Each structure stands twice: as structure tokens, then as C-alpha cells.
Amino acid sequence: MSALATKQLVKRFGGVHAVDHVDVEFDAGKITALIGPNGSGKTTFINTVTGMLPMDGGAVVISDSVKLTNIKRSQIASYGITRTFQNVRLIGQLSVLENILVVLTERNVWGALFERHGKFHLDQAEDILKKVGLWEKREAHAENLSYGQRKLLEIARAIAMKSNIYFFDEPFAGLFTEMRKIVSEILHELKNKGAAVILVEHDMTLVRELADTCYVLDSGKVLAHGTPEEVLRDSKVIEAYLGR
């Protein structure tokens, strides 16, 4: 079942099509890799689908029923969509635990900060932070974490959203081996729970290991689609990556 699809999606910057009439489908219960050379339009595509940038054409279709020709950033959670960023975005002055509680309580920052949290939310936060290996860091300010720990905290915030559709934009970049294992396990767990997981990744070994299917973007267009093995053998894909 398609959790999210785009129909002729367009995003322009001036006269340049960064996303050029893109048709893709992301299925529930599958990990879909979104790959392509630098500048191919991957992050712009995600920014457009998640309301960070306005669409210039086409539509986003959610669960084969809701067709959107305009989507705002503030709306994506209500459609069951969440995402992470290449550049980690956290509330640096809050503790690791507070960063999770803000999400779990669905409150604004100040409301979540001064709320007396019940056992239910605290137990959820503990479970999530243990899952990403940050429970021992729960009292530390987010701004004092290492780069890898901040990435894990952002992923923890994403899974706390309990969404149906997850966009992970280069979640493995800069992580040590043990951290990469944690992220891989989280992606598999989300998949097994029936979520649609969209993974932007440059490491083709990880793409082969994790992805059920794969889209290749080049110059804002879909260049190839299939299993990772199929698309990585495609001569067009090899040419796009190697410039031959």
C-alpha cells in the first residue's frame, strides 16, 4: 500500500527545476532509498514534500486518499509525516530528556518544560532514550552532546512522533560503527511496525543492506527505480555517479 506518493511534483528556483515533475511512491512497511549524486535534488524533494518549501506544481497523495497541492510545515505531523535533517535541529538549551518530552506531550516548549510529567510520558521517554543509547545522558543539555549523540537524539525525537511516514536525511553521516548499528535497528523496527521509511543515503553498502526499493534522482528527475541491486547495475546510474 502506498503511504505517500508524489504526482508530477515540481520545485523551481528561478528557471531551474530542482524537482522536475517527479512521480514516486513510498510503501508502508518498506524502506525506500532515495539516492543520487550531490545536487541531484534529494533534499529539495524532501523539503518540498514536508512543507519546508512551497510546491510549484504537482501534488502529494497520502494513503491513496488525501491529495495535497499545497502543504505547510505545520501540517505534516497531522498527516503522519516526520523527518530528520542533514544539519541536526534540536533545542540546545534543553536537556536530552526535555527534548523528548516536548515531542511526547505535544506541547509548546514552555508548556512541556514546566509541566509536571506523569509516569506514562517519562516511561515512554526512558524507553526511547534507551533505544538510542542516550538514557545515561538524559540530564545533559543537547548542545553539549557530541555530533553523533545529537544525531541520535534527533532520531529519537522523530520516533517519538509515532508517525506513519519517516524521512531520514543522511542519518548515518558522521556516526561511529555502534551508532550506525543503532540507527539500522531503528529503521528496521519502524519498517516492521508498518511505517514507510524513506532514506537518503550516500553509502551504497547501507543502501543494499537496508532498502527494499530505491529511486535514483539526477538533475531533479527520476533516473531509475527498482531494487538496490537493479538500479546500481543500471548504466545510466553509473554514468550519473561517475560522470562517464
XYZ file of N, CA and C in Angstrom:
732
model
N 0.849 -1.203 0.000
C 0.000 0.000 0.000
C 0.879 1.246 0.000
N 0.518 2.204 -0.837
C 1.254 3.455 -0.899
C 0.902 4.333 0.302
N 1.919 4.653 1.110
C 1.702 5.570 2.229
C 1.768 7.009 1.760
N 2.650 7.272 0.813
C 2.804 8.620 0.268
C 3.308 8.517 -1.161
N 2.743 9.325 -2.029
C 3.187 9.375 -3.423
C 3.233 10.822 -3.878
N 4.080 11.088 -4.853
C 4.060 12.401 -5.490
C 3.643 12.237 -6.937
N 2.883 13.198 -7.421
C 2.394 13.192 -8.788
C 2.887 14.445 -9.497
N 3.839 14.255 -10.398
C 4.370 15.363 -11.200
C 4.819 16.532 -10.322
N 5.476 16.217 -9.224
C 5.900 17.239 -8.263
C 6.978 18.134 -8.877
N 6.815 19.438 -8.686
C 7.740 20.422 -9.256
C 8.175 21.400 -8.169
N 9.480 21.673 -8.153
C 10.022 22.771 -7.360
C 11.066 23.479 -8.210
N 10.845 24.798 -8.402
C 11.767 25.590 -9.222
C 12.463 26.632 -8.367
N 13.692 26.938 -8.741
C 14.414 28.090 -8.206
C 14.791 28.942 -9.409
N 14.034 30.030 -9.582
C 14.201 30.795 -10.817
C 13.750 29.938 -11.987
N 14.599 29.803 -12.974
C 14.249 28.976 -14.124
C 14.756 27.552 -14.028
N 15.353 27.183 -12.885
C 15.943 25.859 -12.730
C 14.966 24.939 -12.002
N 14.713 23.773 -12.587
C 13.864 22.771 -11.952
C 14.720 21.915 -11.013
N 14.640 22.191 -9.707
C 15.351 21.363 -8.732
C 14.630 20.037 -8.517
N 13.308 20.054 -8.649
C 12.470 18.850 -8.661
C 11.610 18.960 -9.908
N 11.788 18.018 -10.819
C 11.265 18.189 -12.178
C 10.224 17.122 -12.512
N 8.951 17.401 -12.145
C 7.833 16.509 -12.476
C 8.105 15.088 -11.994
N 8.314 14.962 -10.679
C 8.711 13.689 -10.075
C 7.496 12.884 -9.637
N 7.454 11.621 -10.090
C 6.452 10.644 -9.657
C 7.164 9.551 -8.872
N 6.847 9.424 -7.593
C 7.395 8.348 -6.773
C 6.307 7.821 -5.846
N 6.495 6.597 -5.343
C 5.600 6.021 -4.354
C 6.419 5.403 -3.240
N 6.015 5.689 -1.996
C 6.671 5.117 -0.830
C 5.662 4.227 -0.112
N 5.964 2.942 -0.032
C 5.015 1.977 0.507
C 5.154 1.798 2.008
N 4.024 1.536 2.649
C 4.020 1.204 4.066
C 4.751 -0.119 4.275
N 5.496 -0.218 5.365
C 6.194 -1.452 5.678
C 7.404 -1.725 4.812
N 7.936 -0.666 4.186
C 9.132 -0.822 3.365
C 10.098 0.339 3.612
N 11.385 0.062 3.408
C 12.401 1.100 3.425
C 12.736 1.427 1.978
N 12.540 2.681 1.601
C 12.839 3.137 0.248
C 14.015 4.086 0.297
N 15.055 3.752 -0.434
C 16.225 4.631 -0.506
C 16.021 5.663 -1.600
N 16.441 6.876 -1.323
C 16.420 7.967 -2.291
C 17.865 8.390 -2.486
N 18.432 8.036 -3.635
C 19.856 8.263 -3.847
C 20.072 9.096 -5.099
N 21.306 9.526 -5.278
C 21.677 10.314 -6.441
C 22.907 11.126 -6.140
N 23.580 11.622 -7.171
C 24.779 12.436 -6.952
C 24.461 13.709 -6.178
N 25.480 14.348 -5.629
C 25.284 15.637 -4.968
C 24.624 16.619 -5.937
N 23.634 17.357 -5.420
C 22.934 18.319 -6.265
C 21.857 17.723 -7.134
N 21.499 16.477 -6.884
C 20.502 15.813 -7.732
C 19.070 16.170 -7.369
N 18.869 16.811 -6.197
C 17.520 17.243 -5.814
C 16.903 16.474 -4.664
N 17.674 15.610 -4.017
C 17.105 14.752 -2.961
C 16.560 15.563 -1.788
N 17.400 16.436 -1.226
C 16.965 17.214 -0.066
C 15.889 18.224 -0.450
N 16.001 18.810 -1.640
C 14.948 19.728 -2.099
C 13.622 18.991 -2.232
N 13.678 17.764 -2.724
C 12.466 16.944 -2.819
C 11.839 16.762 -1.433
N 12.643 16.355 -0.459
C 12.116 16.153 0.892
C 11.590 17.458 1.470
N 12.332 18.557 1.275
C 11.886 19.852 1.796
C 10.548 20.266 1.195
N 10.313 19.913 -0.048
C 9.052 20.260 -0.707
C 7.917 19.386 -0.190
N 8.175 18.092 -0.065
C 7.140 17.170 0.406
C 6.756 17.455 1.855
N 7.708 17.923 2.649
C 7.431 18.161 4.078
C 7.120 19.618 4.396
N 6.839 20.414 3.377
C 6.348 21.763 3.609
C 7.390 22.799 3.944
N 8.669 22.433 3.882
C 9.720 23.417 4.121
C 9.813 24.400 2.955
N 9.481 23.916 1.770
C 9.453 24.742 0.561
C 8.090 24.589 -0.102
N 7.546 25.641 -0.694
C 6.254 25.514 -1.383
C 6.401 24.761 -2.703
N 5.392 23.981 -3.034
C 5.371 23.307 -4.336
C 5.132 24.326 -5.440
N 5.719 24.065 -6.588
C 5.447 24.879 -7.772
C 4.605 24.129 -8.790
N 4.204 22.934 -8.455
C 3.359 22.147 -9.343
C 3.245 20.730 -8.830
N 2.218 20.023 -9.310
C 2.016 18.641 -8.908
C 1.306 18.515 -7.579
N 1.401 17.333 -6.990
C 0.665 17.054 -5.755
C 1.362 15.978 -4.955
N 1.026 15.957 -3.664
C 1.408 14.877 -2.759
C 0.134 14.142 -2.381
N 0.168 12.811 -2.501
C -1.002 11.993 -2.185
C -0.648 11.102 -1.000
N -1.454 11.176 0.048
C -1.202 10.418 1.273
C -2.230 9.309 1.398
N -1.727 8.082 1.560
C -2.570 6.885 1.758
C -3.611 6.721 0.660
N -3.248 7.086 -0.548
C -4.118 6.925 -1.723
C -5.435 7.691 -1.621
N -5.539 8.614 -0.659
C -6.843 9.262 -0.469
C -6.769 10.770 -0.327
N -5.739 11.293 0.306
C -5.636 12.734 0.549
C -4.671 13.322 -0.468
N -5.182 14.176 -1.343
C -4.361 14.798 -2.383
C -4.119 16.258 -2.023
N -2.845 16.626 -1.916
C -2.465 17.963 -1.491
C -1.679 18.661 -2.591
N -2.121 19.826 -2.977
C -1.359 20.643 -3.926
C -0.626 21.762 -3.207
N -0.807 21.806 -1.916
C -0.085 22.752 -1.060
C 0.000 22.127 0.323
N 1.180 22.112 0.900
C 1.343 21.543 2.228
C 2.255 22.446 3.037
N 1.830 22.748 4.264
C 2.606 23.619 5.140
C 3.374 22.785 6.162
N 4.507 23.312 6.576
C 5.342 22.613 7.554
C 4.546 22.266 8.802
N 3.678 23.178 9.233
C 2.905 22.965 10.456
C 1.873 21.850 10.318
N 1.608 21.417 9.076
C 0.584 20.400 8.842
C 1.131 18.985 8.801
N 2.434 18.811 8.612
C 2.916 17.477 8.260
C 2.676 16.457 9.375
N 2.778 16.871 10.637
C 2.552 15.915 11.726
C 1.122 15.386 11.691
N 0.168 16.243 11.327
C -1.226 15.815 11.278
C -1.472 14.803 10.164
N -0.590 14.761 9.176
C -0.687 13.769 8.102
C 0.197 12.550 8.373
N 0.737 12.464 9.580
C 1.537 11.300 9.943
C 2.923 11.283 9.352
N 3.484 12.475 9.090
C 4.812 12.588 8.473
C 5.782 13.220 9.456
N 6.976 12.680 9.546
C 8.041 13.325 10.289
C 9.352 13.151 9.538
N 10.370 13.904 9.946
C 11.635 13.882 9.212
C 12.792 14.262 10.121
N 13.996 13.941 9.661
C 15.214 14.454 10.266
C 15.921 15.305 9.214
N 16.988 15.987 9.641
C 17.699 16.912 8.768
C 19.173 16.520 8.663
N 19.798 16.911 7.536
C 21.246 16.737 7.409
C 21.962 17.477 8.537
N 21.532 18.714 8.774
C 22.077 19.516 9.872
C 21.126 19.400 11.056
N 21.617 18.780 12.118
C 20.768 18.422 13.253
C 20.069 19.651 13.836
N 18.771 19.496 14.123
C 17.977 20.592 14.691
C 17.377 20.143 16.018
N 17.942 20.644 17.102
C 17.477 20.331 18.439
C 17.291 21.627 19.226
N 16.725 21.522 20.418
C 16.621 22.670 21.319
C 17.816 22.567 22.262
N 18.886 23.261 21.931
C 20.166 23.069 22.592
C 20.168 23.357 24.073
N 19.338 24.305 24.517
C 19.345 24.702 25.929
C 18.529 23.759 26.805
N 17.780 22.851 26.192
C 17.014 21.876 26.966
C 17.830 20.597 27.135
N 17.490 19.847 28.168
C 18.175 18.572 28.386
C 17.739 17.562 27.327
N 18.475 16.463 27.264
C 18.121 15.369 26.365
C 16.701 14.885 26.664
N 16.394 14.688 27.930
C 15.066 14.223 28.324
C 13.997 15.233 27.929
N 14.242 16.498 28.176
C 13.256 17.531 27.853
C 13.014 17.610 26.351
N 14.044 17.393 25.538
C 13.862 17.382 24.083
C 12.871 16.308 23.654
N 12.880 15.181 24.348
C 11.928 14.111 24.033
C 10.542 14.420 24.584
N 10.480 14.956 25.794
C 9.186 15.241 26.417
C 8.409 16.305 25.646
N 9.111 17.262 25.047
C 8.439 18.267 24.221
C 7.632 17.582 23.116
N 8.210 16.540 22.535
C 7.526 15.817 21.464
C 6.410 14.942 22.019
N 6.703 14.200 23.068
C 5.733 13.250 23.604
C 4.480 13.918 24.139
N 4.632 15.111 24.718
C 3.481 15.790 25.317
C 2.735 16.665 24.317
N 3.301 16.784 23.091
C 2.665 17.582 22.032
C 2.322 18.981 22.538
N 3.263 19.557 23.265
C 3.062 20.888 23.817
C 4.114 21.823 23.248
N 3.890 23.129 23.422
C 4.962 24.052 23.075
C 6.111 23.879 24.077
N 7.241 24.473 23.761
C 8.439 24.252 24.573
C 8.207 24.629 26.027
N 7.633 25.812 26.264
C 7.479 26.268 27.645
C 6.454 25.439 28.382
N 5.387 25.054 27.679
C 4.391 24.210 28.327
C 4.966 22.875 28.740
N 5.759 22.288 27.845
C 6.362 20.989 28.143
C 7.409 21.103 29.241
N 8.114 22.217 29.251
C 9.207 22.384 30.214
C 8.677 22.488 31.645
N 7.553 23.202 31.814
C 7.053 23.439 33.163
C 5.938 22.474 33.575
N 5.546 21.602 32.672
C 4.540 20.606 33.024
C 5.117 19.588 34.005
N 4.307 19.136 34.933
C 4.714 18.034 35.803
C 4.413 16.741 35.036
N 5.458 16.110 34.574
C 5.269 14.966 33.688
C 4.875 13.724 34.476
N 3.868 13.038 33.951
C 3.410 11.815 34.585
C 4.283 10.631 34.224
N 4.039 9.523 34.896
C 4.831 8.314 34.707
C 4.728 7.821 33.266
N 3.571 7.989 32.658
C 3.354 7.499 31.292
C 4.365 8.121 30.328
N 4.478 9.447 30.342
C 5.392 10.117 29.423
C 6.848 9.855 29.790
N 7.136 9.810 31.069
C 8.512 9.554 31.494
C 8.951 8.141 31.116
N 8.046 7.180 31.227
C 8.379 5.810 30.829
C 8.616 5.726 29.322
N 7.787 6.435 28.560
C 7.981 6.459 27.108
C 9.334 7.075 26.755
N 9.651 8.194 27.406
C 10.919 8.860 27.127
C 12.097 7.967 27.483
N 11.996 7.277 28.616
C 13.073 6.363 29.017
C 13.257 5.265 27.978
N 12.172 4.692 27.513
C 12.247 3.610 26.518
C 12.921 4.095 25.234
N 12.534 5.291 24.775
C 13.094 5.828 23.529
C 14.576 6.141 23.697
N 14.924 6.767 24.810
C 16.329 7.140 25.018
C 17.220 5.923 25.228
N 16.697 4.878 25.843
C 17.463 3.639 25.956
C 17.659 2.997 24.589
N 16.654 3.119 23.756
C 16.731 2.551 22.413
C 17.873 3.166 21.605
N 18.105 4.463 21.786
C 19.178 5.129 21.032
C 20.464 5.271 21.850
N 20.474 4.698 23.038
C 21.684 4.718 23.846
C 21.990 6.032 24.536
N 20.944 6.840 24.822
C 21.173 8.163 25.415
C 20.557 8.324 26.799
N 20.060 7.242 27.385
C 19.414 7.384 28.690
C 20.375 7.921 29.743
N 21.621 7.490 29.700
C 22.599 7.956 30.677
C 22.921 9.443 30.489
N 22.572 9.986 29.328
C 22.831 11.401 29.030
C 21.576 12.257 29.216
N 20.553 11.727 29.856
C 19.243 12.390 29.862
C 19.256 13.775 30.493
N 20.162 14.026 31.445
C 20.200 15.332 32.108
C 21.118 16.327 31.400
N 21.888 15.864 30.434
C 22.818 16.750 29.724
C 22.063 17.667 28.776
N 22.532 18.895 28.611
C 21.951 19.790 27.616
C 22.288 19.260 26.226
N 21.337 19.371 25.330
C 21.533 18.855 23.971
C 22.744 19.491 23.298
N 22.993 20.772 23.592
C 24.107 21.475 22.952
C 25.470 20.947 23.394
N 25.502 20.186 24.484
C 26.764 19.659 24.986
C 27.046 18.229 24.518
N 26.159 17.665 23.726
C 26.369 16.321 23.203
C 27.367 16.349 22.052
N 27.966 15.197 21.784
C 28.800 15.067 20.593
C 27.912 15.109 19.353
N 28.535 15.278 18.192
C 27.767 15.330 16.946
C 26.938 14.060 16.772
N 27.566 12.897 16.975
C 26.840 11.642 16.812
C 25.694 11.508 17.788
N 25.903 11.918 19.028
C 24.831 11.852 20.022
C 23.681 12.790 19.669
N 23.996 13.949 19.117
C 22.927 14.870 18.696
C 22.121 14.271 17.549
N 22.786 13.569 16.643
C 22.046 12.913 15.562
C 21.126 11.835 16.125
N 21.630 11.071 17.092
C 20.790 10.042 17.700
C 19.603 10.660 18.436
N 19.815 11.817 19.081
C 18.708 12.481 19.765
C 17.670 12.970 18.767
N 18.112 13.486 17.631
C 17.139 13.908 16.622
C 16.335 12.715 16.121
N 16.986 11.578 15.933
C 16.273 10.375 15.516
C 15.301 9.929 16.609
N 15.734 10.048 17.867
C 14.842 9.723 18.981
C 13.599 10.609 18.973
N 13.788 11.888 18.708
C 12.636 12.802 18.614
C 11.712 12.399 17.468
N 12.296 11.946 16.372
C 11.481 11.528 15.229
C 10.631 10.315 15.578
N 11.233 9.306 16.201
C 10.449 8.110 16.506
C 9.437 8.374 17.619
N 9.694 9.394 18.458
C 8.715 9.765 19.485
C 7.436 10.324 18.869
N 7.511 10.773 17.622
C 6.336 11.310 16.941
C 5.306 10.233 16.604
N 5.756 8.961 16.570
C 4.862 7.832 16.258
C 4.116 8.079 14.958
N 4.881 8.379 13.925
C 4.306 8.710 12.627
C 4.121 7.471 11.759
N 3.537 7.679 10.596
C 3.370 6.611 9.610
C 4.412 6.693 8.502
N 4.986 7.894 8.321
C 5.919 8.151 7.222
C 7.122 8.890 7.793
N 8.308 8.317 7.605
C 9.532 8.903 8.153
C 10.515 9.201 7.032
N 10.965 10.439 6.961
C 12.037 10.832 6.047
C 13.317 11.007 6.860
N 14.325 10.197 6.559
C 15.620 10.298 7.226
C 16.642 10.802 6.219
N 17.114 12.028 6.430
C 18.048 12.662 5.504
C 19.475 12.457 6.003
N 20.155 11.469 5.439
C 21.534 11.108 5.779
C 21.711 10.861 7.287
N 20.952 9.933 7.858
C 21.023 9.702 9.308
C 22.326 9.055 9.775
N 23.070 8.416 8.850
C 24.287 7.711 9.241
C 25.543 8.582 9.148
N 25.432 9.743 8.531
C 26.613 10.576 8.295
C 27.281 10.965 9.608
N 28.585 10.705 9.709
C 29.346 11.110 10.879
C 29.202 10.211 12.087
N 28.542 9.050 11.936
C 28.329 8.168 13.078
C 29.394 7.077 13.143
N 29.751 6.691 14.365
C 30.640 5.551 14.573
C 29.877 4.255 14.335
N 30.604 3.154 14.268
C 30.016 1.861 13.924
C 28.872 1.477 14.849
N 29.051 1.613 16.156
C 27.996 1.211 17.095
C 26.748 2.070 16.930
N 26.947 3.364 16.664
C 25.802 4.250 16.440
C 25.081 3.875 15.148
N 25.827 3.497 14.129
C 25.219 3.092 12.863
C 24.356 1.848 13.054
N 24.816 0.941 13.920
C 24.021 -0.256 14.207
C 22.700 0.120 14.875
N 22.759 1.075 15.793
C 21.543 1.526 16.468
C 20.544 2.090 15.465
N 21.025 2.948 14.553
C 20.128 3.557 13.563
C 19.556 2.491 12.638
N 20.367 1.539 12.212
C 19.870 0.453 11.354
C 18.753 -0.318 12.036
N 18.940 -0.626 13.317
C 17.914 -1.349 14.069
C 16.623 -0.550 14.169
N 16.754 0.765 14.351
C 15.560 1.617 14.435
C 14.806 1.624 13.112
N 15.519 1.733 12.002
C 14.860 1.737 10.697
C 14.126 0.424 10.456
N 14.767 -0.695 10.817
C 14.112 -1.995 10.661
C 12.876 -2.100 11.550
N 12.979 -1.588 12.766
C 11.834 -1.650 13.683
C 10.664 -0.841 13.143
N 10.934 0.361 12.628
C 9.858 1.178 12.050
C 9.218 0.461 10.861
N 10.048 -0.118 10.015
C 9.539 -0.887 8.868
C 8.644 -2.028 9.344
N 9.108 -2.784 10.329
C 8.349 -3.941 10.810
C 7.034 -3.541 11.470
N 6.960 -2.300 11.939
C 5.715 -1.797 12.522
C 4.767 -1.244 11.456
N 5.201 -1.298 10.196
C 4.325 -0.880 9.097
C 4.508 0.532 8.616
N 5.535 1.227 9.089
C 5.773 2.604 8.635
C 6.454 2.599 7.267
N 6.252 3.680 6.545
C 7.019 3.930 5.317
C 8.266 4.695 5.708
N 9.429 4.136 5.399
C 10.707 4.744 5.772
C 11.430 5.162 4.499
N 11.728 6.451 4.383
C 12.438 6.981 3.217
C 13.811 7.418 3.673
N 14.818 6.848 3.049
C 16.198 7.017 3.490
C 17.028 7.671 2.400
N 17.572 8.864 2.688
C 18.565 9.483 1.818
C 19.932 9.056 2.327
N 20.716 8.416 1.460
C 21.981 7.859 1.916
C 22.975 7.779 0.768
N 24.244 8.086 1.071
C 25.306 8.009 0.069
C 26.107 6.716 0.143
N 26.022 6.020 1.262
C 26.762 4.776 1.438
C 25.981 3.639 0.768
N 26.477 3.164 -0.367
C 25.739 2.162 -1.132
C 25.712 0.809 -0.430
N 26.670 0.545 0.435
C 26.620 -0.688 1.221
C 25.408 -0.670 2.137
N 25.159 0.463 2.780
C 23.977 0.600 3.634
C 22.696 0.528 2.819
N 22.694 1.134 1.657
C 21.510 1.083 0.788
C 21.186 -0.362 0.435
N 22.207 -1.135 0.058
C 21.991 -2.544 -0.279
C 21.476 -3.336 0.923
N 22.001 -3.032 2.106
C 21.624 -3.775 3.308
C 20.208 -3.447 3.784
N 19.801 -2.186 3.635
C 18.576 -1.728 4.290
C 17.371 -1.580 3.368
N 17.592 -1.162 2.144
C 16.463 -0.734 1.302
C 15.783 -1.899 0.599
N 14.453 -1.842 0.567
C 13.670 -2.789 -0.230
C 13.600 -2.340 -1.680
N 13.511 -1.039 -1.844
C 13.428 -0.459 -3.182
C 14.182 0.858 -3.186
N 14.415 1.391 -4.394
C 15.323 2.523 -4.496
C 14.913 3.405 -5.672
N 14.912 4.710 -5.437
C 14.765 5.690 -6.509
C 16.079 6.436 -6.656
N 16.465 6.669 -7.894
C 17.658 7.459 -8.173
C 17.222 8.773 -8.798
N 17.640 9.890 -8.193
C 17.374 11.202 -8.761
C 18.633 11.740 -9.428
N 18.448 12.441 -10.519
C 19.551 13.142 -11.177
C 18.979 14.373 -11.854
N 19.546 15.525 -11.550
C 19.065 16.802 -12.098
C 17.574 16.994 -11.849
N 17.131 16.551 -10.665
C 15.741 16.764 -10.276
C 14.745 15.799 -10.865
N 15.205 14.814 -11.640
C 14.310 13.849 -12.277
C 14.598 12.440 -11.767
N 13.583 11.564 -11.875
C 13.792 10.160 -11.539
C 14.546 9.505 -12.683
N 15.745 9.036 -12.366
C 16.596 8.407 -13.371
C 16.365 6.902 -13.439
N 16.093 6.292 -12.280
C 15.894 4.847 -12.233
C 15.098 4.481 -10.987
N 14.455 3.307 -11.047
C 13.684 2.804 -9.921
C 13.734 1.292 -9.950
N 13.928 0.686 -8.782
C 13.968 -0.767 -8.679
C 14.604 -1.170 -7.374
N 15.021 -2.428 -7.274
C 15.757 -2.852 -6.097
C 17.134 -2.188 -6.118
N 17.786 -2.095 -4.962
C 19.127 -1.505 -4.963
C 20.069 -2.176 -5.960
N 20.043 -3.497 -6.028
C 20.938 -4.190 -6.958
C 20.626 -3.823 -8.402
N 19.347 -3.713 -8.718
C 18.954 -3.375 -10.098
C 19.430 -1.983 -10.477
N 19.153 -0.996 -9.621
C 19.479 0.378 -10.018
C 20.979 0.628 -10.004
N 21.705 -0.057 -9.113
C 23.147 0.174 -9.047
C 23.894 -0.524 -10.175
N 23.203 -1.397 -10.914
C 23.784 -2.000 -12.123
C 23.407 -1.221 -13.371
N 22.475 -0.281 -13.240
C 21.960 0.462 -14.395
C 23.049 1.375 -14.952
N 23.278 1.276 -16.244
C 24.354 2.070 -16.864
C 24.108 3.565 -16.735
N 22.832 3.987 -16.746
C 22.508 5.410 -16.585
C 22.898 5.892 -15.192
N 22.684 5.050 -14.192
C 23.023 5.411 -12.817
C 24.545 5.471 -12.652
N 25.237 4.502 -13.204
C 26.688 4.502 -13.134
C 27.259 5.753 -13.797
N 26.708 6.131 -14.937
C 27.170 7.322 -15.636
C 26.915 8.578 -14.802
N 25.732 8.650 -14.159
C 25.399 9.828 -13.354
C 26.365 9.983 -12.179
N 26.732 8.875 -11.560
C 27.643 8.923 -10.412
C 29.087 9.141 -10.819
N 29.496 8.506 -11.895
C 30.907 8.552 -12.282
C 31.216 9.605 -13.330
N 30.149 10.194 -13.916
C 30.356 11.261 -14.894
C 30.882 10.787 -16.226
N 30.602 9.500 -16.549
C 31.074 8.974 -17.824
C 30.009 9.137 -18.899
